[in-house]
mmCIF file of C-alpha atoms and ligand atoms in Angstrom:
data_model
loop_
_atom_site.group_PDB
_atom_site.id
_atom_site.type_symbol
_atom_site.label_atom_id
_atom_site.label_comp_id
_atom_site.label_asym_id
_atom_site.label_seq_id
_atom_site.Cartn_x
_atom_site.Cartn_y
_atom_site.Cartn_z
ATOM 1 C CA MET A 751 -15.807 -17.106 -2.739
ATOM 2 C CA SER A 752 -12.940 -17.240 -0.365
ATOM 3 C CA GLU A 753 -11.976 -18.458 3.075
ATOM 4 C CA ILE A 754 -9.312 -17.476 5.580
ATOM 5 C CA ARG A 755 -7.488 -20.599 6.704
ATOM 6 C CA LYS A 756 -5.360 -20.703 9.832
ATOM 7 C CA HIS A 757 -1.977 -22.410 9.964
ATOM 8 C CA TYR A 758 -1.982 -25.855 11.624
ATOM 9 C CA PHE A 759 -0.486 -24.503 14.847
ATOM 10 C CA LEU A 760 0.760 -20.904 14.353
ATOM 11 C CA ASP A 761 -1.285 -17.710 14.475
ATOM 12 C CA GLU A 762 -0.811 -17.223 10.720
ATOM 13 C CA HIS A 763 -3.352 -17.214 7.940
ATOM 14 C CA CYS A 764 -3.771 -17.601 4.222
ATOM 15 C CA ILE A 765 -6.675 -16.600 2.012
ATOM 16 C CA ILE A 766 -8.004 -19.211 -0.394
ATOM 17 C CA ALA A 767 -9.746 -17.146 -3.086
ATOM 18 C CA THR A 768 -10.669 -19.086 -6.181
ATOM 19 C CA GLY A 769 -12.407 -16.105 -7.880
ATOM 20 C CA ARG A 770 -9.127 -14.208 -8.227
ATOM 21 C CA ALA A 771 -7.850 -16.733 -10.750
ATOM 22 C CA LYS A 772 -10.101 -15.051 -13.355
ATOM 23 C CA ARG A 773 -8.232 -11.730 -13.155
ATOM 24 C CA PRO A 774 -6.996 -10.187 -16.398
ATOM 25 C CA SER A 775 -3.274 -10.162 -16.949
ATOM 26 C CA ALA A 776 -1.417 -6.903 -17.520
ATOM 27 C CA PRO A 777 0.749 -6.168 -20.528
ATOM 28 C CA GLU A 778 4.420 -6.954 -19.936
ATOM 29 C CA ALA A 779 5.487 -3.394 -19.200
ATOM 30 C CA CYS A 780 3.745 -0.296 -17.941
ATOM 31 C CA SER A 781 4.931 1.866 -20.804
ATOM 32 C CA ALA A 782 4.253 5.591 -20.601
ATOM 33 C CA GLY A 783 2.140 7.276 -23.219
ATOM 34 C CA LYS A 784 0.266 4.134 -24.201
ATOM 35 C CA ASN A 785 -3.500 4.406 -24.163
ATOM 36 C CA SER A 786 -5.815 1.509 -23.879
ATOM 37 C CA SER A 787 -9.383 1.914 -25.091
ATOM 38 C CA SER A 788 -10.244 -1.358 -23.359
ATOM 39 C CA CYS A 789 -9.041 -0.155 -19.932
ATOM 40 C CA VAL A 790 -11.895 -0.294 -17.450
ATOM 41 C CA PHE A 791 -10.143 2.138 -15.081
ATOM 42 C CA CYS A 792 -10.039 5.015 -17.609
ATOM 43 C CA ARG A 793 -12.346 8.006 -17.270
ATOM 44 C CA GLY A 794 -15.367 7.387 -19.503
ATOM 45 C CA GLN A 795 -15.422 3.621 -18.828
ATOM 46 C CA GLU A 796 -17.208 3.891 -15.468
ATOM 47 C CA ASP A 797 -20.061 1.610 -16.525
ATOM 48 C CA LYS A 798 -17.605 -1.284 -16.978
ATOM 49 C CA THR A 799 -16.876 -1.487 -13.242
ATOM 50 C CA PRO A 800 -19.129 -1.903 -10.191
ATOM 51 C CA PRO A 801 -20.658 1.262 -8.660
ATOM 52 C CA ALA A 802 -18.004 3.370 -6.923
ATOM 53 C CA THR A 803 -17.948 3.429 -3.131
ATOM 54 C CA ALA A 804 -16.420 6.927 -3.181
ATOM 55 C CA VAL A 805 -15.748 9.343 -6.021
ATOM 56 C CA TYR A 806 -13.590 12.426 -5.493
ATOM 57 C CA LYS A 807 -14.559 15.207 -7.840
ATOM 58 C CA GLY A 808 -13.750 18.924 -7.592
ATOM 59 C CA GLY A 809 -13.288 18.864 -3.818
ATOM 60 C CA HIS A 810 -16.435 16.816 -3.176
ATOM 61 C CA VAL A 811 -16.854 13.175 -2.193
ATOM 62 C CA LEU A 812 -19.700 11.457 -4.074
ATOM 63 C CA ARG A 813 -20.909 7.880 -4.681
ATOM 64 C CA ASP A 814 -22.401 6.026 -7.587
ATOM 65 C CA THR A 815 -26.010 5.017 -7.056
ATOM 66 C CA GLY A 816 -27.755 2.220 -8.927
ATOM 67 C CA ASP A 817 -26.924 2.448 -12.619
ATOM 68 C CA GLN A 818 -25.844 6.082 -12.335
ATOM 69 C CA ARG A 819 -22.107 6.723 -12.551
ATOM 70 C CA VAL A 820 -20.314 9.912 -11.508
ATOM 71 C CA THR A 821 -18.220 11.086 -14.452
ATOM 72 C CA GLY A 822 -15.438 13.681 -14.647
ATOM 73 C CA TRP A 823 -13.836 12.375 -11.451
ATOM 74 C CA ASP A 824 -10.369 12.994 -10.010
ATOM 75 C CA VAL A 825 -10.006 9.781 -7.935
ATOM 76 C CA ARG A 826 -12.427 6.846 -8.028
ATOM 77 C CA CYS A 827 -12.738 4.063 -5.424
ATOM 78 C CA ILE A 828 -14.469 0.857 -6.514
ATOM 79 C CA PRO A 829 -14.902 -2.613 -5.076
ATOM 80 C CA ASN A 830 -12.293 -4.978 -6.535
ATOM 81 C CA MET A 831 -13.926 -6.981 -9.308
ATOM 82 C CA TYR A 832 -12.063 -10.112 -8.217
ATOM 83 C CA PRO A 833 -12.070 -9.646 -4.444
ATOM 84 C CA ALA A 834 -9.833 -11.594 -2.103
ATOM 85 C CA LEU A 835 -12.443 -10.987 0.620
ATOM 86 C CA SER A 836 -16.033 -9.841 0.493
ATOM 87 C CA PRO A 837 -18.566 -8.389 2.985
ATOM 88 C CA ASP A 838 -21.237 -10.933 2.006
ATOM 89 C CA ALA A 839 -19.061 -14.046 2.324
ATOM 90 C CA PRO A 840 -21.144 -17.081 3.307
ATOM 91 C CA GLU A 841 -20.594 -18.925 6.574
ATOM 92 C CA LEU A 842 -18.234 -21.867 6.247
ATOM 93 C CA VAL A 843 -19.725 -25.295 6.557
ATOM 94 C CA LYS A 844 -17.607 -27.537 8.781
ATOM 95 C CA PRO A 845 -14.068 -26.630 7.687
ATOM 96 C CA GLU A 846 -11.578 -29.477 8.078
ATOM 97 C CA PHE A 847 -9.256 -27.373 10.220
ATOM 98 C CA GLU A 848 -9.571 -23.877 11.711
ATOM 99 C CA ALA A 849 -10.847 -21.319 9.204
ATOM 100 C CA LEU A 850 -12.892 -18.129 8.981
ATOM 101 C CA GLN A 851 -15.364 -17.132 6.304
ATOM 102 C CA GLY A 852 -13.759 -14.849 3.704
ATOM 103 C CA TYR A 853 -15.305 -11.727 5.210
ATOM 104 C CA GLY A 854 -13.682 -8.388 4.527
ATOM 105 C CA PHE A 855 -13.427 -5.632 1.958
ATOM 106 C CA HIS A 856 -11.254 -5.278 -1.106
ATOM 107 C CA GLU A 857 -11.186 -1.882 -2.770
ATOM 108 C CA VAL A 858 -9.334 -0.417 -5.721
ATOM 109 C CA ILE A 859 -8.351 3.253 -5.633
ATOM 110 C CA ILE A 860 -7.987 4.562 -9.193
ATOM 111 C CA GLU A 861 -5.513 7.332 -8.538
ATOM 112 C CA HIS A 862 -5.913 9.384 -11.706
ATOM 113 C CA PRO A 863 -8.377 9.496 -14.636
ATOM 114 C CA ALA A 864 -5.698 9.368 -17.361
ATOM 115 C CA HIS A 865 -4.376 6.010 -18.521
ATOM 116 C CA ASP A 866 -0.812 7.223 -19.023
ATOM 117 C CA SER A 867 -0.540 9.019 -15.648
ATOM 118 C CA ARG A 868 2.433 8.089 -13.482
ATOM 119 C CA LEU A 869 2.546 8.649 -9.734
ATOM 120 C CA HIS A 870 5.906 10.406 -9.747
ATOM 121 C CA LEU A 871 4.532 12.942 -12.256
ATOM 122 C CA PHE A 872 1.445 13.889 -10.183
ATOM 123 C CA SER A 873 0.956 17.575 -9.276
ATOM 124 C CA ASP A 874 1.163 18.737 -5.639
ATOM 125 C CA GLU A 875 -2.646 18.843 -5.571
ATOM 126 C CA GLY A 876 -2.881 15.354 -7.098
ATOM 127 C CA MET A 877 -0.562 13.896 -4.467
ATOM 128 C CA LEU A 878 -2.367 15.662 -1.621
ATOM 129 C CA LEU A 879 -5.725 14.407 -2.880
ATOM 130 C CA LEU A 880 -4.437 10.835 -3.115
ATOM 131 C CA MET A 881 -3.080 10.982 0.451
ATOM 132 C CA GLN A 882 -6.448 12.360 1.638
ATOM 133 C CA VAL A 883 -8.204 9.495 -0.145
ATOM 134 C CA TYR A 884 -5.833 7.020 1.527
ATOM 135 C CA ARG A 885 -6.652 8.499 4.945
ATOM 136 C CA ASP A 886 -10.427 8.578 4.286
ATOM 137 C CA ARG A 887 -10.669 5.037 2.970
ATOM 138 C CA VAL A 888 -8.481 3.498 5.674
ATOM 139 C CA MET A 889 -10.595 5.255 8.312
ATOM 140 C CA HIS A 890 -13.818 4.164 6.617
ATOM 141 C CA TYR A 891 -12.893 0.485 6.541
ATOM 142 C CA GLY A 892 -11.254 0.536 9.969
ATOM 143 C CA THR A 893 -14.658 1.240 11.530
ATOM 144 C CA GLN A 894 -16.513 -1.592 9.763
ATOM 145 C CA GLU A 895 -17.726 -4.357 12.025
ATOM 146 C CA GLY A 896 -15.293 -7.218 12.571
ATOM 147 C CA ILE A 897 -12.334 -5.559 10.835
ATOM 148 C CA LYS A 898 -9.011 -5.928 12.671
ATOM 149 C CA TYR A 899 -6.523 -4.589 10.133
ATOM 150 C CA VAL A 900 -6.612 -2.494 6.958
ATOM 151 C CA SER A 901 -3.813 -3.129 4.500
ATOM 152 C CA LEU A 902 -3.179 -0.266 2.065
ATOM 153 C CA PHE A 903 -0.748 -0.908 -0.760
ATOM 154 C CA LYS A 904 0.193 -0.264 -4.363
ATOM 155 C CA ASN A 905 1.525 -2.677 -6.964
ATOM 156 C CA TRP A 906 3.190 -0.994 -9.918
ATOM 157 C CA GLY A 907 4.257 -3.086 -12.905
ATOM 158 C CA LYS A 908 3.430 -6.662 -13.798
ATOM 159 C CA LYS A 909 6.485 -7.994 -11.966
ATOM 160 C CA ALA A 910 5.116 -6.370 -8.808
ATOM 161 C CA GLY A 911 1.738 -8.064 -9.197
ATOM 162 C CA ALA A 912 -0.285 -5.350 -10.985
ATOM 163 C CA SER A 913 -2.891 -7.031 -13.198
ATOM 164 C CA ILE A 914 -4.096 -3.716 -14.670
ATOM 165 C CA GLU A 915 -1.720 -1.128 -16.110
ATOM 166 C CA HIS A 916 -3.686 2.021 -15.150
ATOM 167 C CA THR A 917 -2.180 3.492 -11.962
ATOM 168 C CA HIS A 918 -4.097 2.348 -8.893
ATOM 169 C CA SER A 919 -3.708 1.393 -5.246
ATOM 170 C CA GLN A 920 -5.602 -1.213 -3.260
ATOM 171 C CA LEU A 921 -6.946 -1.726 0.187
ATOM 172 C CA ILE A 922 -7.888 -5.008 1.851
ATOM 173 C CA ALA A 923 -9.708 -4.851 5.180
ATOM 174 C CA LEU A 924 -9.143 -8.043 7.164
ATOM 175 C CA PRO A 925 -10.983 -9.695 10.071
ATOM 176 C CA VAL A 926 -7.628 -10.921 11.464
ATOM 177 C CA MET A 927 -4.427 -9.170 12.555
ATOM 178 C CA PRO A 928 -1.644 -10.260 10.168
ATOM 179 C CA ALA A 929 1.118 -12.210 11.927
ATOM 180 C CA TYR A 930 3.677 -10.050 10.136
ATOM 181 C CA VAL A 931 2.325 -6.909 11.829
ATOM 182 C CA GLN A 932 1.612 -8.604 15.162
ATOM 183 C CA ARG A 933 5.257 -9.676 15.391
ATOM 184 C CA GLU A 934 6.285 -6.008 15.296
ATOM 185 C CA LEU A 935 3.675 -4.978 17.856
ATOM 186 C CA ASP A 936 4.888 -7.692 20.239
ATOM 187 C CA ALA A 937 8.496 -6.568 19.810
ATOM 188 C CA ILE A 938 7.561 -2.921 20.430
ATOM 189 C CA LYS A 939 5.632 -3.852 23.593
ATOM 190 C CA SER A 940 8.829 -5.252 25.061
ATOM 191 C CA LEU A 941 10.799 -2.040 24.424
ATOM 192 C CA GLU A 942 11.009 1.030 26.619
ATOM 193 C CA LYS A 943 10.793 3.530 23.778
ATOM 194 C CA CYS A 944 9.561 3.600 20.207
ATOM 195 C CA PRO A 945 12.121 1.962 17.918
ATOM 196 C CA TYR A 946 11.020 4.113 14.981
ATOM 197 C CA CYS A 947 11.561 7.362 16.941
ATOM 198 C CA ASP A 948 14.924 5.914 17.927
ATOM 199 C CA MET A 949 15.666 5.034 14.289
ATOM 200 C CA ILE A 950 14.884 8.589 13.179
ATOM 201 C CA GLY A 951 17.303 9.956 15.784
ATOM 202 C CA LYS A 952 20.069 7.710 14.447
ATOM 203 C CA GLU A 953 19.406 7.954 10.686
ATOM 204 C CA LYS A 954 18.478 11.652 10.348
ATOM 205 C CA ASN A 955 21.023 13.449 8.182
ATOM 206 C CA GLY A 956 23.032 10.237 7.987
ATOM 207 C CA ARG A 957 24.331 8.438 4.933
ATOM 208 C CA ARG A 958 21.203 6.342 4.472
ATOM 209 C CA GLN A 959 18.905 9.375 4.365
ATOM 210 C CA VAL A 960 17.485 9.986 0.892
ATOM 211 C CA TYR A 961 15.210 12.911 1.642
ATOM 212 C CA SER A 962 13.640 14.859 4.456
ATOM 213 C CA ASN A 963 11.040 17.590 4.688
ATOM 214 C CA GLY A 964 9.371 19.253 7.656
ATOM 215 C CA HIS A 965 7.394 16.182 8.654
ATOM 216 C CA PHE A 966 9.062 13.050 7.262
ATOM 217 C CA ILE A 967 12.323 11.325 6.611
ATOM 218 C CA VAL A 968 12.998 8.916 3.708
ATOM 219 C CA ILE A 969 15.739 6.366 4.355
ATOM 220 C CA ALA A 970 17.208 3.278 2.767
ATOM 221 C CA PRO A 971 16.917 1.015 5.834
ATOM 222 C CA TYR A 972 20.112 -0.455 7.321
ATOM 223 C CA CYS A 973 18.707 -3.976 6.932
ATOM 224 C CA SER A 974 17.329 -3.623 3.378
ATOM 225 C CA GLY A 975 15.934 -6.891 2.036
ATOM 226 C CA VAL A 976 15.792 -5.779 -1.592
ATOM 227 C CA PRO A 977 17.824 -3.336 -3.715
ATOM 228 C CA TYR A 978 16.653 0.280 -3.328
ATOM 229 C CA GLU A 979 14.190 -0.450 -0.527
ATOM 230 C CA LEU A 980 12.996 2.845 0.984
ATOM 231 C CA TRP A 981 11.062 3.699 4.132
ATOM 232 C CA VAL A 982 9.079 6.891 4.655
ATOM 233 C CA ILE A 983 8.664 7.653 8.365
ATOM 234 C CA PRO A 984 6.902 10.614 10.033
ATOM 235 C CA LEU A 985 9.231 12.544 12.365
ATOM 236 C CA LYS A 986 6.396 12.873 14.862
ATOM 237 C CA HIS A 987 5.171 9.718 16.587
ATOM 238 C CA VAL A 988 1.838 8.984 14.863
ATOM 239 C CA HIS A 989 0.324 5.490 14.804
ATOM 240 C CA HIS A 990 -2.328 5.874 12.105
ATOM 241 C CA LEU A 991 -3.250 7.980 9.054
ATOM 242 C CA SER A 992 -6.253 9.340 10.984
ATOM 243 C CA GLY A 993 -3.766 11.387 13.040
ATOM 244 C CA PHE A 994 -2.416 13.161 9.944
ATOM 245 C CA THR A 995 -3.158 16.851 9.398
ATOM 246 C CA ARG A 996 -3.580 18.264 5.880
ATOM 247 C CA GLU A 997 -0.031 19.605 6.120
ATOM 248 C CA MET A 998 1.311 16.160 7.029
ATOM 249 C CA LEU A 999 -0.606 14.526 4.173
ATOM 250 C CA SER A 1000 0.879 17.058 1.786
ATOM 251 C CA SER A 1001 4.390 16.352 3.130
ATOM 252 C CA LEU A 1002 3.787 12.605 2.852
ATOM 253 C CA GLY A 1003 2.785 13.054 -0.791
ATOM 254 C CA ASP A 1004 5.922 15.095 -1.379
ATOM 255 C CA CYS A 1005 8.139 12.351 0.109
ATOM 256 C CA LEU A 1006 6.415 9.531 -1.729
ATOM 257 C CA ARG A 1007 6.635 11.340 -5.065
ATOM 258 C CA PHE A 1008 10.297 12.166 -4.459
ATOM 259 C CA ALA A 1009 11.099 8.545 -3.617
ATOM 260 C CA ILE A 1010 9.282 7.113 -6.649
ATOM 261 C CA SER A 1011 10.712 9.718 -8.997
ATOM 262 C CA ARG A 1012 14.285 8.953 -7.851
ATOM 263 C CA LEU A 1013 13.666 5.212 -8.232
ATOM 264 C CA ASP A 1014 12.267 5.731 -11.729
ATOM 265 C CA ALA A 1015 15.147 8.029 -12.685
ATOM 266 C CA THR A 1016 17.674 5.443 -11.442
ATOM 267 C CA ILE A 1017 16.026 2.376 -13.044
ATOM 268 C CA PRO A 1018 13.411 3.572 -15.586
ATOM 269 C CA GLY A 1019 10.162 1.608 -15.495
ATOM 270 C CA LEU A 1020 11.112 -0.149 -12.252
ATOM 271 C CA ALA A 1021 8.320 -2.303 -10.813
ATOM 272 C CA TYR A 1022 7.621 -1.784 -7.117
ATOM 273 C CA ASN A 1023 5.245 -2.357 -4.243
ATOM 274 C CA TYR A 1024 4.606 0.030 -1.419
ATOM 275 C CA MET A 1025 2.772 -0.782 1.743
ATOM 276 C CA PHE A 1026 1.536 1.297 4.672
ATOM 277 C CA PHE A 1027 2.146 -0.127 8.138
ATOM 278 C CA GLN A 1028 -0.098 1.366 10.788
ATOM 279 C CA THR A 1029 -2.440 0.354 13.584
ATOM 280 C CA GLU A 1030 -5.692 1.895 14.581
ATOM 281 C CA ASP A 1031 -5.733 0.984 18.274
ATOM 282 C CA TYR A 1032 -2.137 0.506 19.305
ATOM 283 C CA ARG A 1033 -0.718 3.977 19.930
ATOM 284 C CA ASP A 1034 2.812 2.786 20.584
ATOM 285 C CA TYR A 1035 3.131 1.822 16.926
ATOM 286 C CA HIS A 1036 4.766 4.331 14.585
ATOM 287 C CA LEU A 1037 3.226 4.500 11.104
ATOM 288 C CA ASN A 1038 5.609 3.909 8.229
ATOM 289 C CA LEU A 1039 5.460 3.400 4.496
ATOM 290 C CA ARG A 1040 7.785 0.889 2.846
ATOM 291 C CA ILE A 1041 8.654 0.967 -0.831
ATOM 292 C CA GLN A 1042 10.113 -2.266 -2.149
ATOM 293 C CA PRO A 1043 11.272 -2.399 -5.777
ATOM 294 C CA VAL A 1044 10.890 -5.763 -7.464
ATOM 295 C CA THR A 1045 14.163 -6.657 -9.141
ATOM 296 C CA SER A 1046 14.187 -10.420 -8.587
ATOM 297 C CA VAL A 1047 11.941 -13.159 -7.263
ATOM 298 C CA ALA A 1048 12.148 -14.546 -3.746
ATOM 299 C CA ALA A 1049 13.779 -17.943 -4.276
ATOM 300 C CA GLY A 1050 14.375 -21.076 -2.195
ATOM 301 C CA PHE A 1051 16.716 -19.554 0.336
ATOM 302 C CA GLU A 1052 14.525 -16.492 0.942
ATOM 303 C CA ARG A 1053 11.406 -18.649 1.206
ATOM 304 C CA GLY A 1054 13.187 -21.166 3.379
ATOM 305 C CA THR A 1055 14.642 -18.714 5.856
ATOM 306 C CA GLY A 1056 12.966 -15.334 5.539
ATOM 307 C CA ILE A 1057 16.473 -13.965 5.012
ATOM 308 C CA TYR A 1058 16.843 -11.956 1.828
ATOM 309 C CA ILE A 1059 20.095 -11.735 -0.079
ATOM 310 C CA ASN A 1060 20.465 -8.173 -1.337
ATOM 311 C CA THR A 1061 23.253 -7.352 -3.773
ATOM 312 C CA MET A 1062 22.870 -3.587 -3.320
ATOM 313 C CA PRO A 1063 24.044 -2.118 0.008
ATOM 314 C CA PRO A 1064 21.594 0.616 1.069
ATOM 315 C CA GLU A 1065 24.475 3.087 1.479
ATOM 316 C CA ILE A 1066 25.401 2.669 -2.216
ATOM 317 C CA ALA A 1067 21.727 2.673 -3.249
ATOM 318 C CA VAL A 1068 21.390 6.141 -1.700
ATOM 319 C CA GLU A 1069 24.385 7.401 -3.699
ATOM 320 C CA HIS A 1070 22.802 6.124 -6.918
ATOM 321 C CA LEU A 1071 19.405 7.571 -6.054
ATOM 322 C CA LEU A 1072 20.821 11.006 -5.334
ATOM 323 C CA GLU A 1073 23.119 11.168 -8.368
ATOM 324 C CA LYS A 1074 22.060 14.080 -10.579
ATOM 325 C CA ALA A 1075 19.039 14.636 -8.324
HETATM 326 ZN ZN1 LIG B 1698 -6.760 3.272 -18.174
HETATM 327 ZN ZN1 LIG B 1699 7.705 6.623 17.395
#
């Protein structure tokens, strides 16, 4: 059971979720080639997880029903076994301060059936399928009653918060707009033109550009909080994944795979998070995907100020990433 508590006086929230304390803990490293017969995300172990909400298999989208499990899948979406939020959360009884019931959805997207699969080694088809799944699932949860924001993200490596080694992404659909996102929307409302479109104009073909294809640019942002931070931004102003064509999804997969493969080539086994930023209703927002490697923990100064000390200038990071590329 969980609840969404509001800050004493700011429009900020936290989720108190006691059930998540029971999560398994991942092995120290996500080492390639290692197989785990006890992994509940592996193909063949479907009965060890709740029924899938969507199963992608051979170009079709299926679902598990009752005790029946779809086998031989390509991508499998299941409810998180230790959800931060849940659709059947009970009403809160007289909270001490302002709080909401822990209503929402928490899904796991198992990106590949094989335990030793690694995102940067996915085929073109595998990347395109994953991007299509991302679009489908974000759109699905965005239309559920009471949902204000859908957070789509991936944790890779124990240091980055992954509790299961098998490659997967997650989605949490929230009944509140996160303050972190709202702050950007408010800033954009006060501007005459889109700051992301402006950013593309300034960074394209510049020294912080890591990669570009027909539809996207990958840059190490000027104000990088962590070493090797990368942003993937569509060249066209699009506010949400629902506006992506098949061609754009394919290009997005190409950029994401390129970025992760360069990070892994530069620091093998690097732990990272990536997060999609997008809004369903606010068309002035410009979707972007941020990849943040985890090389150190946020300490007192970072927590006390929100200012991150980064020892790797993005301009040098780009040189390292593109060495021998
Ligand atoms: Zn596995
Ligand atoms: Zn824009």
